[in-house]
Amino acid sequence: MTTQRKLWYALVALLFVILSTACGSSATSEPLAEPANPFVTDRPSDPNLKAATAGAAPQIPGMKPMLENNELRLYLNETTAEVAVLDKRTGNVWYSNPQGRQETSVSPYLQGRLSSQISMVYLTENGQNKDYDSYNDSVNYQQFDIEVTDTGVAVTFHFGNPERGVEALPVKLSAERFQELTDRLADEADKEELKRRYKFVTEQNVWEIRDIPKAVVKRVLALFYEKLGYTEEDLARDNEAAGLESAGGNANPKFSATIRYTLDGEHFVASLDASQLVEETPPYRIHSLKLLENFGAAGTEDQGYILIPDGSGSLIYLNNGNLNAQPINIQMYGSDQAIFVKEKITNFQPARLPVFGMKKNDSAFLAIIEEGDGLAWLNADIAGRQVPYNTVSANFVILPKDEIFLTENEITYKTPNHSYKGQLKIRYAFLAGEEASYSGMAKKYREYLQETYGLQKLQDGEDTPFYLEMTGSMPKDKNLLGIPYVGMVALSEIKDAAELTQQLAQQSIQNIRMSWKGWFNGGFDHDVPTKIRMDRVIGSKDDWLLLGEQLKQLGGAFYPDVAFAEVYDPSNGVRVSRDTVQYISRRYARIRDFDLAVFERRGLSHYLLSPRKMDWVVGEFLPDYAAFNPGAISIRDLGNHVYSDFARNRESTREGTKNIVMNQLQKITEQAPEMMVNGGNAYALPYADHVVNAPLASNQFNLVNESVPFYQMVLHGFLDYAGTPYNFADEQDVRRNVLRSLETGSNVYYSWITNDPSLLKDTEYSYLYANYYEHWFDEAVQAYHEVNAVLKQVRGQHIVKHERLAEGVYKTEYEQGLQIVVNYGEKSVTVDGVTVEAGGYVVKGGAQR
Amino acid sequence: MKRLSILLLLLSIISILGGPAAALAAPYESYNYSWYGDPEPSPVPYLPERQITGTALSVGSFSGPEDMFVTPDGKIYLLDSGNNRIIRMNEDWKVTQIIDKFMNNGAEDTFSVPQGMFVHRDGHLYIADTGNKRIVELEEDGSLVRIIPPPVSDVLPQGFVYQPIKLVVDSAGRIYVVGKGVFDGIMSFDSGGKFTGFMGLNEVQFSPIDLFWKRLMTEEQRSKMILFIPTEFNNVDIDEEGFIFATTGEAFSRSPVKRLNPSGTDVLKRNGYQPPMGDIRWTFDGAMPGSSTIVSVAVDRNGIYSILDNKRGRVFTYDREGKFMYVFGVAGEQQGTFKTPVDIEILGNKILVLDKGMNRFTVFSPTRYGETIRNAVIYTDTGEEDKAIALWEDALKMNNNLEIAYLGMGKAELRQGNNLQAMESFRLGMHREYYSRAFERYRKEFMWEHFNKIALGALAAAVLAFAAAKVIKVRREEPGVVGMAWHNMFHPFNGFWELKYENKGKMWFSLLILLLLSVLYVLKRQFTGFIFNPDAGSTDVSLFAEMLYIALPFFLWCVANWSLTTLMDGEGKFKEIVVATAYALVPLVLVQIPLILLSNVITVQEAEFYNLLESIAYIWVAFLLFVGMLTVHQYSVSKTIATMLLTLVVIAIILFLALLFFSLAQQMLNFGTTIYNELLFRMAEG
């Protein structure tokens, strides 16, 4: 053999080895362990929970009492699997499905939907969506089991038509096989029937099944299975011979799912263990599940509203008739950056709290998504579209899917290998009378947070914080005689910041919470923080530590800002291929900026750190940070959004990522106890002391009637928070921002630089268009004093009530009686005997302004 | 307490009057087109204040409303086309009248899907009753004044279908009507209702390529092609001076809004960085591709006007000069966004946008930013300089990318006589002409002040030069390499001969010349005066890039020339060609520094001197090149000219081949990448 030939063979062999190992290694990938939520796993069970006494009053027709504790009793209808919860304290009953749905004139299919407790979307082979629900596809066929114990009721549904359908007929039969079958039939009429239902395709010499109308299917099935003695093995063999793995589009997929109900104190808890889902007919897989989607559905006569946590919160009035508007479908904690988007048209405020609720006449419920909130989407709609009911519910996507473009025109749908295998759990709390309002719902959620996360109240009477974000170092393109290079430029220097702090102190502003973006590893789009190299342009390390001391002495703190999830530049041990998130297509997730005018993707903004690598990055970061640590830290990204990872061998669901983030925040807070979180998603609240860029308004979708500061109502008293910086707000008028702060209990927040803004010209950072501190200093001082005078009195108090008094006029009431009435309108308004000027406010029950 | 809460509950349910007063956050982002044409982020100028639906007004839902009108005294009219009625409201959003019928010759008459309306200053309503093909004039109380029937005239083409969709009436009572599908312009009627002709014909836009093909086609082929006809107008508005603003929805048009004078000529000023056409950049795929589709225009005071882009739901506002002020709005599913916006109107300092698809209109009120800019533009227009400057400074505090603010400040400073500040402002505002004007005045000022020193300096320089010339004249020995190059410039025949036969030309010197030229171009890019190079100070000038831009054409020429002349009996070796061409470039090298210096001291009007100097250098280079080629190849004059021209052809051929090769390589790379991707994908699936 010539050398050339030997070489050629060697090359081929090598290629073969590579390919086989690649295939081999990927074939046996086990799902990684699902990280656990540190707060939820060990809740003590309710000691008062016991089996309900049979025949207890009040009787609910058709239902048997199953469980009860001191506050609630659970009833179950054993024929329809419906449940009802009686609130013993008020006598109100809440149903999982609207009673009286049989009298409505909706189609039988929709009637079934209204009667279901679980509904799911599953994926076909091609990634197309199809629906099943627990009534039409399980209860209808009497295919469910109920298991009652002392601590819970479990209903297991088996989805899928038990009878054989069209999918049990062979799709293709070879000419010989067909002849053989026909010969076995005795009756001439039967032979005709067979020939009629199959079509001969000459080119392939096969008989192919035609479209069989529903009415005839049974007859044809009988023909095969009874007259011909056809069996399942025959079916499998024939289909295989024809080269088909399954029955194509006519298949009858089967699944099993178990929903568990229990009572825990004053909460009714519904849960589903996703690891116990059974998918009996691969390749059909469950894409998403809705639990109790009809719970508390309100009819056309009911009055009240639905609360959704969209942005700060918004209310959809029941039966508002706004059918021109689309139903609500929002994702919890914002959109997943690991799902590819081609263009971005609007920036939505994400939903930050995993709750939803409804007020129906004199009572209300609040649902808290305790587990699976990372996967949840909230759906809400009014009556009149397809059914005469207003509903709000959570939809859990346990197996995401995405489009993949192989070439320009070929699109295929892909899913990750493993779906979520954890728990999905929703807790329901019930309110009545006075408390049946969004203020009452906020209270219930606060109580839950206190109990579960151990949140504690702040002190009253202390000055409110003045939030100040400083932007420090930034890379800038420079040029030396035609040789371009990138140099570091300081937008603010530590010495100047120290002086600014002095100036503020002289104006009696002492509780300054200063966060600093751009201090290490090349500006604010810094290199991975596993190693820390301070940017010397802003000053020396000694100055840095001195500034921290200075702020602490005054009564504030210094929060260096770090991003962990956003990888701006692969560096310091983080490689794109190994450590960053991939899309379902297995391409590296490159998160881009979007063009403001044209909506399409522009330059690269960042990669995302794989959640499984976060532990390592944080572990490397903390020891290095010790040298710069003023006892505090500002987290730029972990509390702001949640994402999946679809990279092979390190897949992570959003829920998994959320739990990993919680663990990391715990680690970080041990080293830097004072934590400022940007965004403020609910899972970050146990660790955060301050939340900035909290949503101050809702997205005002067309279906929504009113924005409410639900987020603030939940947080106030537990932590300090602020919205967007005043100079970045869409309305830069300080009066409006002061009013908003007073209404929502938010604090004054500015974002400044101390050097000349002309440094920003021709850089990517032109969005810092209004940051020069001198332009805002006086206004900021005045705003702070005004807001502080009022809010310092209630710093540790909860907001007990918030309501809209008139158009543009809102009243916020605190625990110990302080009331603030603000008027955003253009005319003065008189309410309760007090006149509030246009653009002004009135404080009652405390020190006046 | 319970009663109060129930009452409040009822109140909050019943009073769905749109929502709270102006939102705090906008459902859209705003931007500003910079001089470079990039959308820079900027604060939002308007926020949605409220949305008004028919149900909220308790008059029943609107149905496909097509038009609105706001009178100067604050009455708001809404034309609810689908319900064939007009609703009038006051500024408190209370309905004061509904007009859905009128008495016509004793019988009741109604509208039929009317699509446009106008209210004259005398209070009369003019309605374009589209379905009934007529114009109806009503008194303010809704009683009929007259009906203007369809026009009759010889000018009207065969099969003309009259469908009036929008109209305006000028102070003399003349009526201007936009007809659907009318390509001849706006129809004008006199105050008596008689049709008097068309005005404002649009120009046909076609490319020269289309024209070329059309010439080649037969009559039959031509008749099958798309007709090149002017586009139709889709909306009109009229300003205080009686000029008509008209919009067209033509795609990719550079003038979708026009301001027509009484004889129909477009007199809209387009002095901004980009023409007033909405978005100046767009994609061709995505949910909303293509240029802005302008469907409405509203005239504010002091020449300010806003246009509505129906495709992406944006409102663009321009000043009298056509400079872009701000933009807001987007199509979407939130309150304050649009589904099918069809009309905008101005109400004081607020803007109303009518959304046919959602059967509602939205009232937008200005933010501090929007208010500041609008007022600054108004003061600039009325000549109140101090107030204008103060407001422009305020605007810059809120958005330091705002080039139009720098322009405003600059103009005010200019009027006040602060020329140096004006220059700086205009430089930041990227405006050459204004900068030049300010610079001119400043230069005069400077000369006046420092005349003594300048004159003295010039005199001293002259004396020195004279002395130097006298002294240096002595040296007359063999010139060195540099001297050779200098000598060559003035004695080309001699010089090139020596270059060729006496080996006086050095290769390293030629390359040095190239390098020097690159460096000088870099300096030119960075230090040329603002008037000639607004990009001055740009940081993406790269020495390596410039070297490439110079070396590549140079060697391309040399290679082409050598290839050609080898075939045409030229005697020049490659090295000689390179050296000759390089030495020919010396004047270009020498002229750069003077050009840079000159560019910093002259104005736009004196730009001719700059161009002249540059041209002299180029001509000189060409001449030297000619002589060089002649000498090196030992050709006759005509042959030299011929070869030089043919060299250009050869260059074109080389470029074509390179392009072809590049394209092929790209195809192959594409193919390879697709295979690789597919392979990776399949492997990944296991």
mmCIF file of N, CA, C and O in Angstrom, chain A residues 25-26 28-35 336 338 400 416-419 565 567 570 573-590 607-617 643-658 660, chain B residues 684:
data_model
loop_
_atom_site.group_PDB
_atom_site.id
_atom_site.type_symbol
_atom_site.label_atom_id
_atom_site.label_comp_id
_atom_site.label_asym_id
_atom_site.label_seq_id
_atom_site.Cartn_x
_atom_site.Cartn_y
_atom_site.Cartn_z
ATOM 1 N N SER A 25 -21.126 9.263 23.065
ATOM 2 C CA SER A 25 -21.183 9.983 24.335
ATOM 3 C C SER A 25 -22.516 10.666 24.533
ATOM 4 O O SER A 25 -22.970 10.843 25.642
ATOM 5 N N SER A 26 -23.147 11.059 23.453
ATOM 6 C CA SER A 26 -24.393 11.799 23.639
ATOM 7 C C SER A 26 -25.572 10.876 23.855
ATOM 8 O O SER A 26 -26.601 11.292 24.322
ATOM 9 N N THR A 28 -26.048 8.488 25.926
ATOM 10 C CA THR A 28 -26.464 8.139 27.288
ATOM 11 C C THR A 28 -26.343 9.333 28.230
ATOM 12 O O THR A 28 -25.591 9.301 29.187
ATOM 13 N N SER A 29 -27.055 10.422 27.941
ATOM 14 C CA SER A 29 -26.955 11.560 28.859
ATOM 15 C C SER A 29 -28.063 11.461 29.872
ATOM 16 O O SER A 29 -29.239 11.397 29.537
ATOM 17 N N GLU A 30 -27.676 11.415 31.092
ATOM 18 C CA GLU A 30 -28.662 11.347 32.164
ATOM 19 C C GLU A 30 -29.103 12.745 32.538
ATOM 20 O O GLU A 30 -28.322 13.680 32.473
ATOM 21 N N PRO A 31 -30.321 12.889 32.974
ATOM 22 C CA PRO A 31 -30.724 14.223 33.432
ATOM 23 C C PRO A 31 -29.970 14.583 34.696
ATOM 24 O O PRO A 31 -29.736 13.730 35.550
ATOM 25 N N LEU A 32 -29.561 15.844 34.796
ATOM 26 C CA LEU A 32 -28.850 16.284 35.982
ATOM 27 C C LEU A 32 -29.825 16.484 37.120
ATOM 28 O O LEU A 32 -31.016 16.723 36.906
ATOM 29 N N ALA A 33 -29.311 16.444 38.309
ATOM 30 C CA ALA A 33 -30.185 16.593 39.470
ATOM 31 C C ALA A 33 -30.839 17.966 39.469
ATOM 32 O O ALA A 33 -30.226 18.959 39.130
ATOM 33 N N GLU A 34 -32.092 17.995 39.849
ATOM 34 C CA GLU A 34 -32.838 19.247 39.891
ATOM 35 C C GLU A 34 -32.484 19.964 41.188
ATOM 36 O O GLU A 34 -32.743 19.443 42.264
ATOM 37 N N PRO A 35 -31.894 21.159 41.132
ATOM 38 C CA PRO A 35 -31.549 21.843 42.385
ATOM 39 C C PRO A 35 -32.800 22.241 43.144
ATOM 40 O O PRO A 35 -33.816 22.545 42.546
ATOM 41 N N ASP A 336 -37.457 34.411 28.520
ATOM 42 C CA ASP A 336 -36.291 33.549 28.641
ATOM 43 C C ASP A 336 -35.289 33.910 27.559
ATOM 44 O O ASP A 336 -35.571 33.774 26.369
ATOM 45 N N ALA A 338 -32.794 32.377 26.699
ATOM 46 C CA ALA A 338 -32.262 31.207 25.995
ATOM 47 C C ALA A 338 -33.195 30.761 24.885
ATOM 48 O O ALA A 338 -32.949 29.765 24.232
ATOM 49 N N PRO A 400 -39.851 23.207 27.202
ATOM 50 C CA PRO A 400 -39.937 24.315 26.239
ATOM 51 C C PRO A 400 -39.626 23.823 24.835
ATOM 52 O O PRO A 400 -38.981 22.794 24.658
ATOM 53 N N PRO A 416 -35.679 20.361 24.408
ATOM 54 C CA PRO A 416 -34.535 19.779 25.102
ATOM 55 C C PRO A 416 -34.807 18.308 25.394
ATOM 56 O O PRO A 416 -35.941 17.847 25.256
ATOM 57 N N ASN A 417 -33.775 17.591 25.809
ATOM 58 C CA ASN A 417 -33.956 16.161 26.041
ATOM 59 C C ASN A 417 -34.831 15.862 27.250
ATOM 60 O O ASN A 417 -35.625 14.938 27.241
ATOM 61 N N HIS A 418 -34.617 16.635 28.302
ATOM 62 C CA HIS A 418 -35.307 16.298 29.550
ATOM 63 C C HIS A 418 -36.284 17.378 29.940
ATOM 64 O O HIS A 418 -35.987 18.548 29.858
ATOM 65 N N SER A 419 -37.458 16.944 30.384
ATOM 66 C CA SER A 419 -38.396 17.960 30.874
ATOM 67 C C SER A 419 -38.215 18.112 32.370
ATOM 68 O O SER A 419 -37.494 17.373 33.018
ATOM 69 N N ALA A 565 -24.436 36.607 35.780
ATOM 70 C CA ALA A 565 -25.034 35.805 34.713
ATOM 71 C C ALA A 565 -24.663 36.328 33.339
ATOM 72 O O ALA A 565 -24.572 35.576 32.381
ATOM 73 N N VAL A 567 -22.267 37.469 30.674
ATOM 74 C CA VAL A 567 -20.851 37.372 30.331
ATOM 75 C C VAL A 567 -20.616 38.275 29.131
ATOM 76 O O VAL A 567 -21.020 37.969 28.014
ATOM 77 N N PRO A 570 -15.918 36.594 26.976
ATOM 78 C CA PRO A 570 -15.408 35.343 27.528
ATOM 79 C C PRO A 570 -13.962 35.546 27.985
ATOM 80 O O PRO A 570 -13.122 35.981 27.204
ATOM 81 N N GLY A 573 -11.183 32.367 32.417
ATOM 82 C CA GLY A 573 -11.579 30.990 32.678
ATOM 83 C C GLY A 573 -12.945 30.612 32.155
ATOM 84 O O GLY A 573 -13.329 29.453 32.221
ATOM 85 N N VAL A 574 -13.678 31.557 31.614
ATOM 86 C CA VAL A 574 -14.986 31.214 31.072
ATOM 87 C C VAL A 574 -14.891 31.171 29.558
ATOM 88 O O VAL A 574 -14.526 32.153 28.927
ATOM 89 N N ARG A 575 -15.198 30.009 29.002
ATOM 90 C CA ARG A 575 -15.137 29.862 27.539
ATOM 91 C C ARG A 575 -16.561 29.750 27.005
ATOM 92 O O ARG A 575 -17.407 29.093 27.617
ATOM 93 N N VAL A 576 -16.762 30.340 25.868
ATOM 94 C CA VAL A 576 -18.112 30.354 25.307
ATOM 95 C C VAL A 576 -18.619 28.938 25.081
ATOM 96 O O VAL A 576 -19.744 28.585 25.450
ATOM 97 N N SER A 577 -17.782 28.090 24.513
ATOM 98 C CA SER A 577 -18.276 26.762 24.138
ATOM 99 C C SER A 577 -18.592 25.925 25.366
ATOM 100 O O SER A 577 -19.511 25.121 25.363
ATOM 101 N N ARG A 578 -17.842 26.129 26.439
ATOM 102 C CA ARG A 578 -17.967 25.221 27.562
ATOM 103 C C ARG A 578 -18.881 25.748 28.653
ATOM 104 O O ARG A 578 -19.510 24.993 29.382
ATOM 105 N N ASP A 579 -18.924 27.080 28.775
ATOM 106 C CA ASP A 579 -19.559 27.635 29.959
ATOM 107 C C ASP A 579 -20.753 28.541 29.708
ATOM 108 O O ASP A 579 -21.310 29.065 30.665
ATOM 109 N N THR A 580 -21.114 28.766 28.463
ATOM 110 C CA THR A 580 -22.252 29.670 28.291
ATOM 111 C C THR A 580 -23.456 28.913 27.762
ATOM 112 O O THR A 580 -23.359 27.828 27.236
ATOM 113 N N VAL A 581 -24.595 29.583 27.925
ATOM 114 C CA VAL A 581 -25.878 28.982 27.599
ATOM 115 C C VAL A 581 -26.014 28.789 26.091
ATOM 116 O O VAL A 581 -25.525 29.590 25.315
ATOM 117 N N GLN A 582 -26.676 27.716 25.712
ATOM 118 C CA GLN A 582 -26.964 27.491 24.298
ATOM 119 C C GLN A 582 -28.464 27.465 24.067
ATOM 120 O O GLN A 582 -29.243 27.094 24.939
ATOM 121 N N TYR A 583 -28.862 27.844 22.874
ATOM 122 C CA TYR A 583 -30.273 27.746 22.487
ATOM 123 C C TYR A 583 -30.620 26.278 22.283
ATOM 124 O O TYR A 583 -29.751 25.421 22.282
ATOM 125 N N ILE A 584 -31.894 26.006 22.063
ATOM 126 C CA ILE A 584 -32.301 24.635 21.789
ATOM 127 C C ILE A 584 -31.616 24.129 20.523
ATOM 128 O O ILE A 584 -31.352 22.944 20.380
ATOM 129 N N SER A 585 -31.288 25.041 19.625
ATOM 130 C CA SER A 585 -30.601 24.630 18.409
ATOM 131 C C SER A 585 -29.151 24.304 18.676
ATOM 132 O O SER A 585 -28.406 23.971 17.766
ATOM 133 N N ARG A 586 -28.736 24.463 19.926
ATOM 134 C CA ARG A 586 -27.348 24.197 20.335
ATOM 135 C C ARG A 586 -26.375 25.255 19.833
ATOM 136 O O ARG A 586 -25.167 25.098 19.941
ATOM 137 N N ARG A 587 -26.916 26.328 19.269
ATOM 138 C CA ARG A 587 -26.026 27.452 18.951
ATOM 139 C C ARG A 587 -25.771 28.213 20.233
ATOM 140 O O ARG A 587 -26.608 28.248 21.121
ATOM 141 N N TYR A 588 -24.640 28.893 20.298
ATOM 142 C CA TYR A 588 -24.353 29.675 21.500
ATOM 143 C C TYR A 588 -25.339 30.829 21.583
ATOM 144 O O TYR A 588 -25.614 31.491 20.594
ATOM 145 N N ALA A 589 -25.851 31.044 22.761
ATOM 146 C CA ALA A 589 -26.821 32.128 22.942
ATOM 147 C C ALA A 589 -26.070 33.444 22.962
ATOM 148 O O ALA A 589 -25.380 33.770 23.914
ATOM 149 N N ARG A 590 -26.212 34.178 21.870
ATOM 150 C CA ARG A 590 -25.599 35.502 21.825
ATOM 151 C C ARG A 590 -26.721 36.501 22.002
ATOM 152 O O ARG A 590 -27.550 36.668 21.119
ATOM 153 N N TYR A 607 -23.127 37.159 26.538
ATOM 154 C CA TYR A 607 -23.498 35.743 26.592
ATOM 155 C C TYR A 607 -24.109 35.505 27.964
ATOM 156 O O TYR A 607 -24.053 36.364 28.840
ATOM 157 N N LEU A 608 -24.683 34.319 28.155
ATOM 158 C CA LEU A 608 -25.243 34.024 29.471
ATOM 159 C C LEU A 608 -24.437 32.915 30.111
ATOM 160 O O LEU A 608 -24.158 31.898 29.470
ATOM 161 N N LEU A 609 -24.098 33.070 31.362
ATOM 162 C CA LEU A 609 -23.337 32.047 32.058
ATOM 163 C C LEU A 609 -24.228 30.844 32.319
ATOM 164 O O LEU A 609 -25.359 30.985 32.782
ATOM 165 N N SER A 610 -23.715 29.671 32.009
ATOM 166 C CA SER A 610 -24.506 28.472 32.240
ATOM 167 C C SER A 610 -24.801 28.340 33.729
ATOM 168 O O SER A 610 -23.897 28.475 34.554
ATOM 169 N N PRO A 611 -26.039 28.078 34.114
ATOM 170 C CA PRO A 611 -26.376 28.029 35.543
ATOM 171 C C PRO A 611 -25.544 26.998 36.306
ATOM 172 O O PRO A 611 -25.241 27.203 37.477
ATOM 173 N N ARG A 612 -25.152 25.917 35.624
ATOM 174 C CA ARG A 612 -24.370 24.903 36.330
ATOM 175 C C ARG A 612 -22.959 25.382 36.637
ATOM 176 O O ARG A 612 -22.249 24.748 37.396
ATOM 177 N N LYS A 613 -22.553 26.480 36.004
ATOM 178 C CA LYS A 613 -21.202 26.997 36.249
ATOM 179 C C LYS A 613 -21.206 28.145 37.230
ATOM 180 O O LYS A 613 -20.170 28.672 37.599
ATOM 181 N N MET A 614 -22.403 28.535 37.636
ATOM 182 C CA MET A 614 -22.491 29.718 38.484
ATOM 183 C C MET A 614 -21.813 29.506 39.813
ATOM 184 O O MET A 614 -21.176 30.408 40.351
ATOM 185 N N ASP A 615 -21.939 28.309 40.319
ATOM 186 C CA ASP A 615 -21.343 28.018 41.612
ATOM 187 C C ASP A 615 -19.841 28.245 41.560
ATOM 188 O O ASP A 615 -19.245 28.841 42.469
ATOM 189 N N TRP A 616 -19.235 27.779 40.468
ATOM 190 C CA TRP A 616 -17.794 27.928 40.321
ATOM 191 C C TRP A 616 -17.405 29.399 40.232
ATOM 192 O O TRP A 616 -16.471 29.854 40.890
ATOM 193 N N VAL A 617 -18.155 30.159 39.411
ATOM 194 C CA VAL A 617 -17.817 31.577 39.229
ATOM 195 C C VAL A 617 -17.935 32.333 40.541
ATOM 196 O O VAL A 617 -17.051 33.082 40.935
ATOM 197 N N TYR A 643 -33.295 32.323 33.202
ATOM 198 C CA TYR A 643 -33.178 31.750 31.863
ATOM 199 C C TYR A 643 -32.903 30.262 31.954
ATOM 200 O O TYR A 643 -32.519 29.754 33.003
ATOM 201 N N SER A 644 -33.102 29.556 30.864
ATOM 202 C CA SER A 644 -32.804 28.118 30.818
ATOM 203 C C SER A 644 -31.435 27.927 30.194
ATOM 204 O O SER A 644 -30.835 28.868 29.698
ATOM 205 N N ASP A 645 -31.000 26.708 30.203
ATOM 206 C CA ASP A 645 -29.799 26.348 29.441
ATOM 207 C C ASP A 645 -30.105 25.063 28.697
ATOM 208 O O ASP A 645 -30.531 24.081 29.309
ATOM 209 N N PHE A 646 -29.935 25.079 27.384
ATOM 210 C CA PHE A 646 -30.237 23.888 26.613
ATOM 211 C C PHE A 646 -28.991 23.187 26.119
ATOM 212 O O PHE A 646 -29.049 22.339 25.237
ATOM 213 N N ALA A 647 -27.853 23.550 26.682
ATOM 214 C CA ALA A 647 -26.618 22.889 26.261
ATOM 215 C C ALA A 647 -26.644 21.447 26.730
ATOM 216 O O ALA A 647 -27.074 21.149 27.828
ATOM 217 N N ARG A 648 -26.161 20.576 25.880
ATOM 218 C CA ARG A 648 -26.136 19.165 26.232
ATOM 219 C C ARG A 648 -25.327 18.954 27.486
ATOM 220 O O ARG A 648 -24.338 19.598 27.720
ATOM 221 N N ASN A 649 -25.723 18.051 28.303
ATOM 222 C CA ASN A 649 -24.991 17.668 29.522
ATOM 223 C C ASN A 649 -24.991 18.717 30.615
ATOM 224 O O ASN A 649 -24.405 18.504 31.659
ATOM 225 N N ARG A 650 -25.559 19.852 30.399
ATOM 226 C CA ARG A 650 -25.722 20.761 31.528
ATOM 227 C C ARG A 650 -27.037 21.517 31.404
ATOM 228 O O ARG A 650 -27.136 22.678 31.749
ATOM 229 N N GLU A 651 -28.063 20.805 30.962
ATOM 230 C CA GLU A 651 -29.361 21.436 30.808
ATOM 231 C C GLU A 651 -29.870 21.941 32.145
ATOM 232 O O GLU A 651 -29.645 21.330 33.192
ATOM 233 N N SER A 652 -30.573 23.066 32.066
ATOM 234 C CA SER A 652 -31.185 23.582 33.287
ATOM 235 C C SER A 652 -32.519 24.191 32.918
ATOM 236 O O SER A 652 -32.628 24.918 31.937
ATOM 237 N N THR A 653 -33.551 23.873 33.685
ATOM 238 C CA THR A 653 -34.835 24.513 33.449
ATOM 239 C C THR A 653 -34.805 25.875 34.137
ATOM 240 O O THR A 653 -33.936 26.157 34.953
ATOM 241 N N ARG A 654 -35.781 26.719 33.844
ATOM 242 C CA ARG A 654 -35.833 28.018 34.497
ATOM 243 C C ARG A 654 -35.977 27.847 36.003
ATOM 244 O O ARG A 654 -35.422 28.609 36.789
ATOM 245 N N GLU A 655 -36.731 26.846 36.381
ATOM 246 C CA GLU A 655 -36.926 26.611 37.804
ATOM 247 C C GLU A 655 -35.602 26.221 38.441
ATOM 248 O O GLU A 655 -35.264 26.678 39.530
ATOM 249 N N GLY A 656 -34.861 25.366 37.748
ATOM 250 C CA GLY A 656 -33.552 24.964 38.249
ATOM 251 C C GLY A 656 -32.626 26.155 38.389
ATOM 252 O O GLY A 656 -31.942 26.328 39.400
ATOM 253 N N THR A 657 -32.614 26.996 37.361
ATOM 254 C CA THR A 657 -31.768 28.186 37.411
ATOM 255 C C THR A 657 -32.169 29.064 38.584
ATOM 256 O O THR A 657 -31.326 29.587 39.315
ATOM 257 N N LYS A 658 -33.464 29.217 38.771
ATOM 258 C CA LYS A 658 -33.941 30.049 39.866
ATOM 259 C C LYS A 658 -33.424 29.521 41.189
ATOM 260 O O LYS A 658 -32.932 30.279 42.030
ATOM 261 N N ILE A 660 -30.807 27.609 41.702
ATOM 262 C CA ILE A 660 -29.351 27.801 41.763
ATOM 263 C C ILE A 660 -29.020 29.237 42.147
ATOM 264 O O ILE A 660 -28.158 29.490 42.996
ATOM 265 N N ALA B 684 -25.256 16.149 17.207
ATOM 266 C CA ALA B 684 -25.733 16.556 18.523
ATOM 267 C C ALA B 684 -26.983 15.780 18.912
ATOM 268 O O ALA B 684 -27.219 15.505 20.068
#
